[in-house]
GROMACS .gro file of C-alpha atoms in nm:
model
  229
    1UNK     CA    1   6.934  12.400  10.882
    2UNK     CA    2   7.057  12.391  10.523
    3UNK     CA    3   7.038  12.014  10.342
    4UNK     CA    4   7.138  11.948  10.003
    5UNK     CA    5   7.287  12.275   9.882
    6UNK     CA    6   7.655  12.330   9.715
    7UNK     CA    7   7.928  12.565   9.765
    8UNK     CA    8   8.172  12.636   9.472
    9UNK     CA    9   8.506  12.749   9.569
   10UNK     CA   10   8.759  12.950   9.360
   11UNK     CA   11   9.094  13.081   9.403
   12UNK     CA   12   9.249  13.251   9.124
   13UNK     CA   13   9.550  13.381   9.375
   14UNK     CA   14   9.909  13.402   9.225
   15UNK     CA   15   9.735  13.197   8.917
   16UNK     CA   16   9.663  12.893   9.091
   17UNK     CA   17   9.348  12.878   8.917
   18UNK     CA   18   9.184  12.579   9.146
   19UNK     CA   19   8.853  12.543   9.183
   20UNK     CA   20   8.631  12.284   9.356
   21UNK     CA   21   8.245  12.203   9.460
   22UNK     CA   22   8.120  12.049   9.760
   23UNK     CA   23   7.797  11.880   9.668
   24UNK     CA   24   7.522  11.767   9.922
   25UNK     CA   25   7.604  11.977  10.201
   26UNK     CA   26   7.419  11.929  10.505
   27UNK     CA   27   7.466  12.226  10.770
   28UNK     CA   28   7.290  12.201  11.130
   29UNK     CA   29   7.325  12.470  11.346
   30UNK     CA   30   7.165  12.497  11.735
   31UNK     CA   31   7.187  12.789  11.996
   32UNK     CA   32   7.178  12.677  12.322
   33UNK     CA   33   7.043  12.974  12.609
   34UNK     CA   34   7.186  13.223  12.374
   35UNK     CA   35   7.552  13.094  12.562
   36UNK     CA   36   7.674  12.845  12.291
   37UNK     CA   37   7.615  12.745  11.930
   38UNK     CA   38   7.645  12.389  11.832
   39UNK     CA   39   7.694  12.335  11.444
   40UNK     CA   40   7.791  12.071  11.223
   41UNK     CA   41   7.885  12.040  10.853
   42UNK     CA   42   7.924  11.808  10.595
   43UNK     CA   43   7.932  11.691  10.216
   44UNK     CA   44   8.113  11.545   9.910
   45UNK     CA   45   8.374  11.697   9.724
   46UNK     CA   46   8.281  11.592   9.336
   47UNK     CA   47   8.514  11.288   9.283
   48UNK     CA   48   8.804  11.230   9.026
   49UNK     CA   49   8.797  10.879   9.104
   50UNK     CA   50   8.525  10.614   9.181
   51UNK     CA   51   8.533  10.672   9.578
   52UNK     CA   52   8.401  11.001   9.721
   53UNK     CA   53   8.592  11.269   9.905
   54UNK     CA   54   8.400  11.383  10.227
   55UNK     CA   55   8.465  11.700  10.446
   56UNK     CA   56   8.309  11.690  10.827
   57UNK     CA   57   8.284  11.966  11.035
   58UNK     CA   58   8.122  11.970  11.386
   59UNK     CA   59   8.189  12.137  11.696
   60UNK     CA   60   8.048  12.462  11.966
   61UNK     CA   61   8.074  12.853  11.993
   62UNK     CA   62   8.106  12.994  12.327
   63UNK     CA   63   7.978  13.299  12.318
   64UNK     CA   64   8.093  13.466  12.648
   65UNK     CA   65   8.417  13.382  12.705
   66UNK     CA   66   8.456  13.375  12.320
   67UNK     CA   67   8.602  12.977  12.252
   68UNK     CA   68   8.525  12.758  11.950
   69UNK     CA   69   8.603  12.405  11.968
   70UNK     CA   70   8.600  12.210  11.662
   71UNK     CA   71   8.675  11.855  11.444
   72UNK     CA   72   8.778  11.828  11.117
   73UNK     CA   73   8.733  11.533  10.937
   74UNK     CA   74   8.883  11.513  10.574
   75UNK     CA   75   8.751  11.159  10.439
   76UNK     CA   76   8.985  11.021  10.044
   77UNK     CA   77   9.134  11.382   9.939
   78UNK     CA   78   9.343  11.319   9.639
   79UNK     CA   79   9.635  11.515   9.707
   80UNK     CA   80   9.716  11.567   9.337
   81UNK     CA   81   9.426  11.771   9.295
   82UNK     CA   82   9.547  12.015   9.556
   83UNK     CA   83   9.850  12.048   9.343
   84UNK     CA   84   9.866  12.438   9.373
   85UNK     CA   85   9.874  12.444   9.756
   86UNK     CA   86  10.173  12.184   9.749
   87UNK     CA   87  10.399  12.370   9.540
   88UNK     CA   88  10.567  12.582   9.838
   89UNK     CA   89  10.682  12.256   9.937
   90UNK     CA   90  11.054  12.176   9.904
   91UNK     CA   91  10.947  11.861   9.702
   92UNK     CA   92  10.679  11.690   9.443
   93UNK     CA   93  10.369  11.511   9.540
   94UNK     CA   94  10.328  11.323   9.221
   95UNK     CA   95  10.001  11.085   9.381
   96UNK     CA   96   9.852  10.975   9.719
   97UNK     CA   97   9.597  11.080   9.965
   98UNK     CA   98   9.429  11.163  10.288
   99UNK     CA   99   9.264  10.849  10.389
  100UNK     CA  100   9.115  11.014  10.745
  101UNK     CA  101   9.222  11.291  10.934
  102UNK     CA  102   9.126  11.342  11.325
  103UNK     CA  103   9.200  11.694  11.386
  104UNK     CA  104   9.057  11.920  11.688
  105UNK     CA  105   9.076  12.298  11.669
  106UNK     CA  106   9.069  12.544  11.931
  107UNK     CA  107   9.032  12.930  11.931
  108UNK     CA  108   9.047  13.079  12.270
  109UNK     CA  109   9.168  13.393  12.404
  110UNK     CA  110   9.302  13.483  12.053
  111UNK     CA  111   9.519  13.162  12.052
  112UNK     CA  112   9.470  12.857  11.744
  113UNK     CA  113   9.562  12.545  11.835
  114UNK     CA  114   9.516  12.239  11.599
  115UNK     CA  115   9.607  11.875  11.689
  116UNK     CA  116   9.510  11.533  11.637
  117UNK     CA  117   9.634  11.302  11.307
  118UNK     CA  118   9.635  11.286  10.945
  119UNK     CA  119   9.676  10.971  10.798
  120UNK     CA  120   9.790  10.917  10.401
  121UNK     CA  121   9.820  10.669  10.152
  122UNK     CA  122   9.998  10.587   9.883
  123UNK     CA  123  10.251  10.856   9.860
  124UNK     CA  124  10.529  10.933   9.595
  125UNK     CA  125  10.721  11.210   9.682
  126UNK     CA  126  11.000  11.280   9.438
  127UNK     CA  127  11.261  11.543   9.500
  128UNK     CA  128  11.572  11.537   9.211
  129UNK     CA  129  11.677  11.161   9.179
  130UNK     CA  130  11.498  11.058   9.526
  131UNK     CA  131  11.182  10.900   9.580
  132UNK     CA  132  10.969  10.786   9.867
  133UNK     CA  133  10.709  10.579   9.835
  134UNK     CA  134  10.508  10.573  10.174
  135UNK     CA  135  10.174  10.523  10.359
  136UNK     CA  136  10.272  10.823  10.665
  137UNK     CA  137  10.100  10.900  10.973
  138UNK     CA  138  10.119  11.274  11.012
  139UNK     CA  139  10.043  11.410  11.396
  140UNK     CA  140   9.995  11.820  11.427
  141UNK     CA  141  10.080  12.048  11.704
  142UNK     CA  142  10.044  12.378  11.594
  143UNK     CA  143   9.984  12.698  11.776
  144UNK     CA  144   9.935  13.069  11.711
  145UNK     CA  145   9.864  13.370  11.947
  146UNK     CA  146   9.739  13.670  11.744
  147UNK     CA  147   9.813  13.919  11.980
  148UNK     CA  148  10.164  13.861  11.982
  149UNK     CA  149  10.217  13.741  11.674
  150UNK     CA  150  10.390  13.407  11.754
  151UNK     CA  151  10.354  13.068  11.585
  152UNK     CA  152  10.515  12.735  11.658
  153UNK     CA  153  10.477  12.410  11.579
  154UNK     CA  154  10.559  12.047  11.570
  155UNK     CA  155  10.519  11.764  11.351
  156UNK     CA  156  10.530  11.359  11.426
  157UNK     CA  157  10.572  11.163  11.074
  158UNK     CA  158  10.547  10.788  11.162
  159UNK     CA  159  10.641  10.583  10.839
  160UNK     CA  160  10.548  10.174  10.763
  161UNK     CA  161  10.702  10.004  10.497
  162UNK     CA  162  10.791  10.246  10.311
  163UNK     CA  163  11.061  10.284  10.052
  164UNK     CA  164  11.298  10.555   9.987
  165UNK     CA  165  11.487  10.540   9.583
  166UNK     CA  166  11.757  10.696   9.434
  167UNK     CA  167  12.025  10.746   9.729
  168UNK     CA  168  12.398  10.811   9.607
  169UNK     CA  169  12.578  10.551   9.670
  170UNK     CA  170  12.359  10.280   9.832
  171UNK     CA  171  12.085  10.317   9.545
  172UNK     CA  172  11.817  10.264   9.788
  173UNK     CA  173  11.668  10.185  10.158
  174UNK     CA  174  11.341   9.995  10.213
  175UNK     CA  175  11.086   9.846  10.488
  176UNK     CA  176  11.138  10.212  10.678
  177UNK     CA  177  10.944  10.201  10.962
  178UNK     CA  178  10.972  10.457  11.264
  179UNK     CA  179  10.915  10.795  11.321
  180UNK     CA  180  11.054  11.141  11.283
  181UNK     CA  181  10.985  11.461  11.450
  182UNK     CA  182  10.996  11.796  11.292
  183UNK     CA  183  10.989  12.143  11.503
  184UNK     CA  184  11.174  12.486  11.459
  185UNK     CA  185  11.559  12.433  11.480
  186UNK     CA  186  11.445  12.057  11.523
  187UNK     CA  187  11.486  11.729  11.303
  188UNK     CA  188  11.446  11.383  11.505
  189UNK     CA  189  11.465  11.045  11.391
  190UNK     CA  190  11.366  10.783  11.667
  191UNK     CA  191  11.414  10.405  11.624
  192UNK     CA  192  11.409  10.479  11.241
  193UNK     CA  193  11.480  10.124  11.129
  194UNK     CA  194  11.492  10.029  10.726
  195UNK     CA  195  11.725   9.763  10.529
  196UNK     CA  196  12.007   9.896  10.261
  197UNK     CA  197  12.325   9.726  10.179
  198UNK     CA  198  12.121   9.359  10.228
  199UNK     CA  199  12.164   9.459  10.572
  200UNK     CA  200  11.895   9.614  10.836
  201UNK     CA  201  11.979   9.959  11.033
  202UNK     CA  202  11.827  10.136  11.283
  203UNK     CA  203  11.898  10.497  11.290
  204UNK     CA  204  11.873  10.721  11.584
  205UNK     CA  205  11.980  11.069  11.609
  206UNK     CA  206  11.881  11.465  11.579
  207UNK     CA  207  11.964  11.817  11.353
  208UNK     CA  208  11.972  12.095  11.568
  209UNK     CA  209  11.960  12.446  11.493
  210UNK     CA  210  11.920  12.419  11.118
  211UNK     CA  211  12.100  12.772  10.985
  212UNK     CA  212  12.400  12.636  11.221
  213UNK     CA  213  12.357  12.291  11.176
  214UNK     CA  214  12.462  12.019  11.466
  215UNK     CA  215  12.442  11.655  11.373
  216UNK     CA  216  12.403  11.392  11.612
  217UNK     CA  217  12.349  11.038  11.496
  218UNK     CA  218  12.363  10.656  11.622
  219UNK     CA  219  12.370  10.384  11.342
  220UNK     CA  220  12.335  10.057  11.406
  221UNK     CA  221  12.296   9.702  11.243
  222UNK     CA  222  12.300   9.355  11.364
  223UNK     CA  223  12.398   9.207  11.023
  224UNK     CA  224  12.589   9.423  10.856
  225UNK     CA  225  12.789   9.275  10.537
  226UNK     CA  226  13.126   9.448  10.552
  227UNK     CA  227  13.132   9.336  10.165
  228UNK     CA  228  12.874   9.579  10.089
  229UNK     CA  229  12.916   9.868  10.257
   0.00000   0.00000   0.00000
């Protein structure tokens, strides 16, 4: 067992120049009839703020067949300080974080699989004049087989109260609450309800096959002001 040490991490890639420490890390490990290895990890990221960030890691090693099973728990990461990993993203993180995540990871037969939730809070996403403010449960399926080379995924985004600025012509939508789902080719909204206009919607529909794009939606509203639209 290792208690109390520290890991600095660097990554100087494509000048992202981040760097972090983990202090107090606490690192168990057990072999069990030399057919499994049980092994936890955790510790404290060094905080920004007043609250500390905590990584957990715990799960087993088969050794014969070869399967790990894991959780990841990420415990009050400040998004902004990830800031180089976010900037592939087709938008700005400008503040939030991840309150809790419950993710499970599995490597067998040279296939990942993640799954499980990610839940955030406080998040301002800005992209030109639009903004979203937003507390967003995010829920991973992602898979990859090495041996072929193939990767797909899915993503649930389940939004609650949250507020969306700067739309052309309606100036803004708020009190969105519902989900959307996100896979290749695939963009779902389902019972996406939010109030624009002085009026409440609820907004159902899908965009298929994105470099061919089919749009399919419902919009509806039990008090719509015809003045206003």
């Amino acid at each position: 067992n290792l208690l109390y040490g520290s890991l600095n991490f660097e990554d100087q890639r494509e000048g992202r120049g981040f760097s972090k420490t983990i202090n107090n890390l606490n690192i168990g490990l057990s072999i069990k009839n030399l057919k499994k290895a049980s092994f936890v990890a955790h510790g404290n990221l060094l905080p920004s703020g007043e609250t500390p960030s905590r990584i957990i890691i715990e799960g087993d090693y088969n050794f014969s067949p070869a399967e790990l099973l894991a959780k990841l728990n990420l415990v009050n990461i400040n998004l902004s300080e990830a800031g180089p990993y976010l900037n592939v993203l087709p938008f700005s993180i400008s503040s939030g974080r991840i309150d809790n995540t419950d993710l499970a990871v599995k490597f067998v037969n040279k296939a990942l699989e993640i799954g499980g939730a990610a839940h955030l809070k406080g998040i301002e996403a800005k992209r030109e004049a639009a903004c979203l403010n937003a507390d967003i449960d995010i829920f991973p399926r992602i898979s990859y087989a090495a041996d072929i080379n193939k990767f797909s995924y899915s993503l649930g985004f389940s939004f609650n109260d949250a507020t969306l600025k700067g739309i052309r012509y309606i100036g803004s939508a708020t009190d969105i609450t519902g989900r959307l789902e996100l896979s290749k080719d695939l963009l779902k909204a389902e019972a996406l309800e939010f109030r624009a206009l002085d009026s409440t919607f609820q907004l159902n529909g899908s965009l298929k096959n994105f470099s061919d794009p089919y749009l399919t939606l419902t919009l509806e509203s039990p008090d719509l002001g015809l003045d206003k639209a």
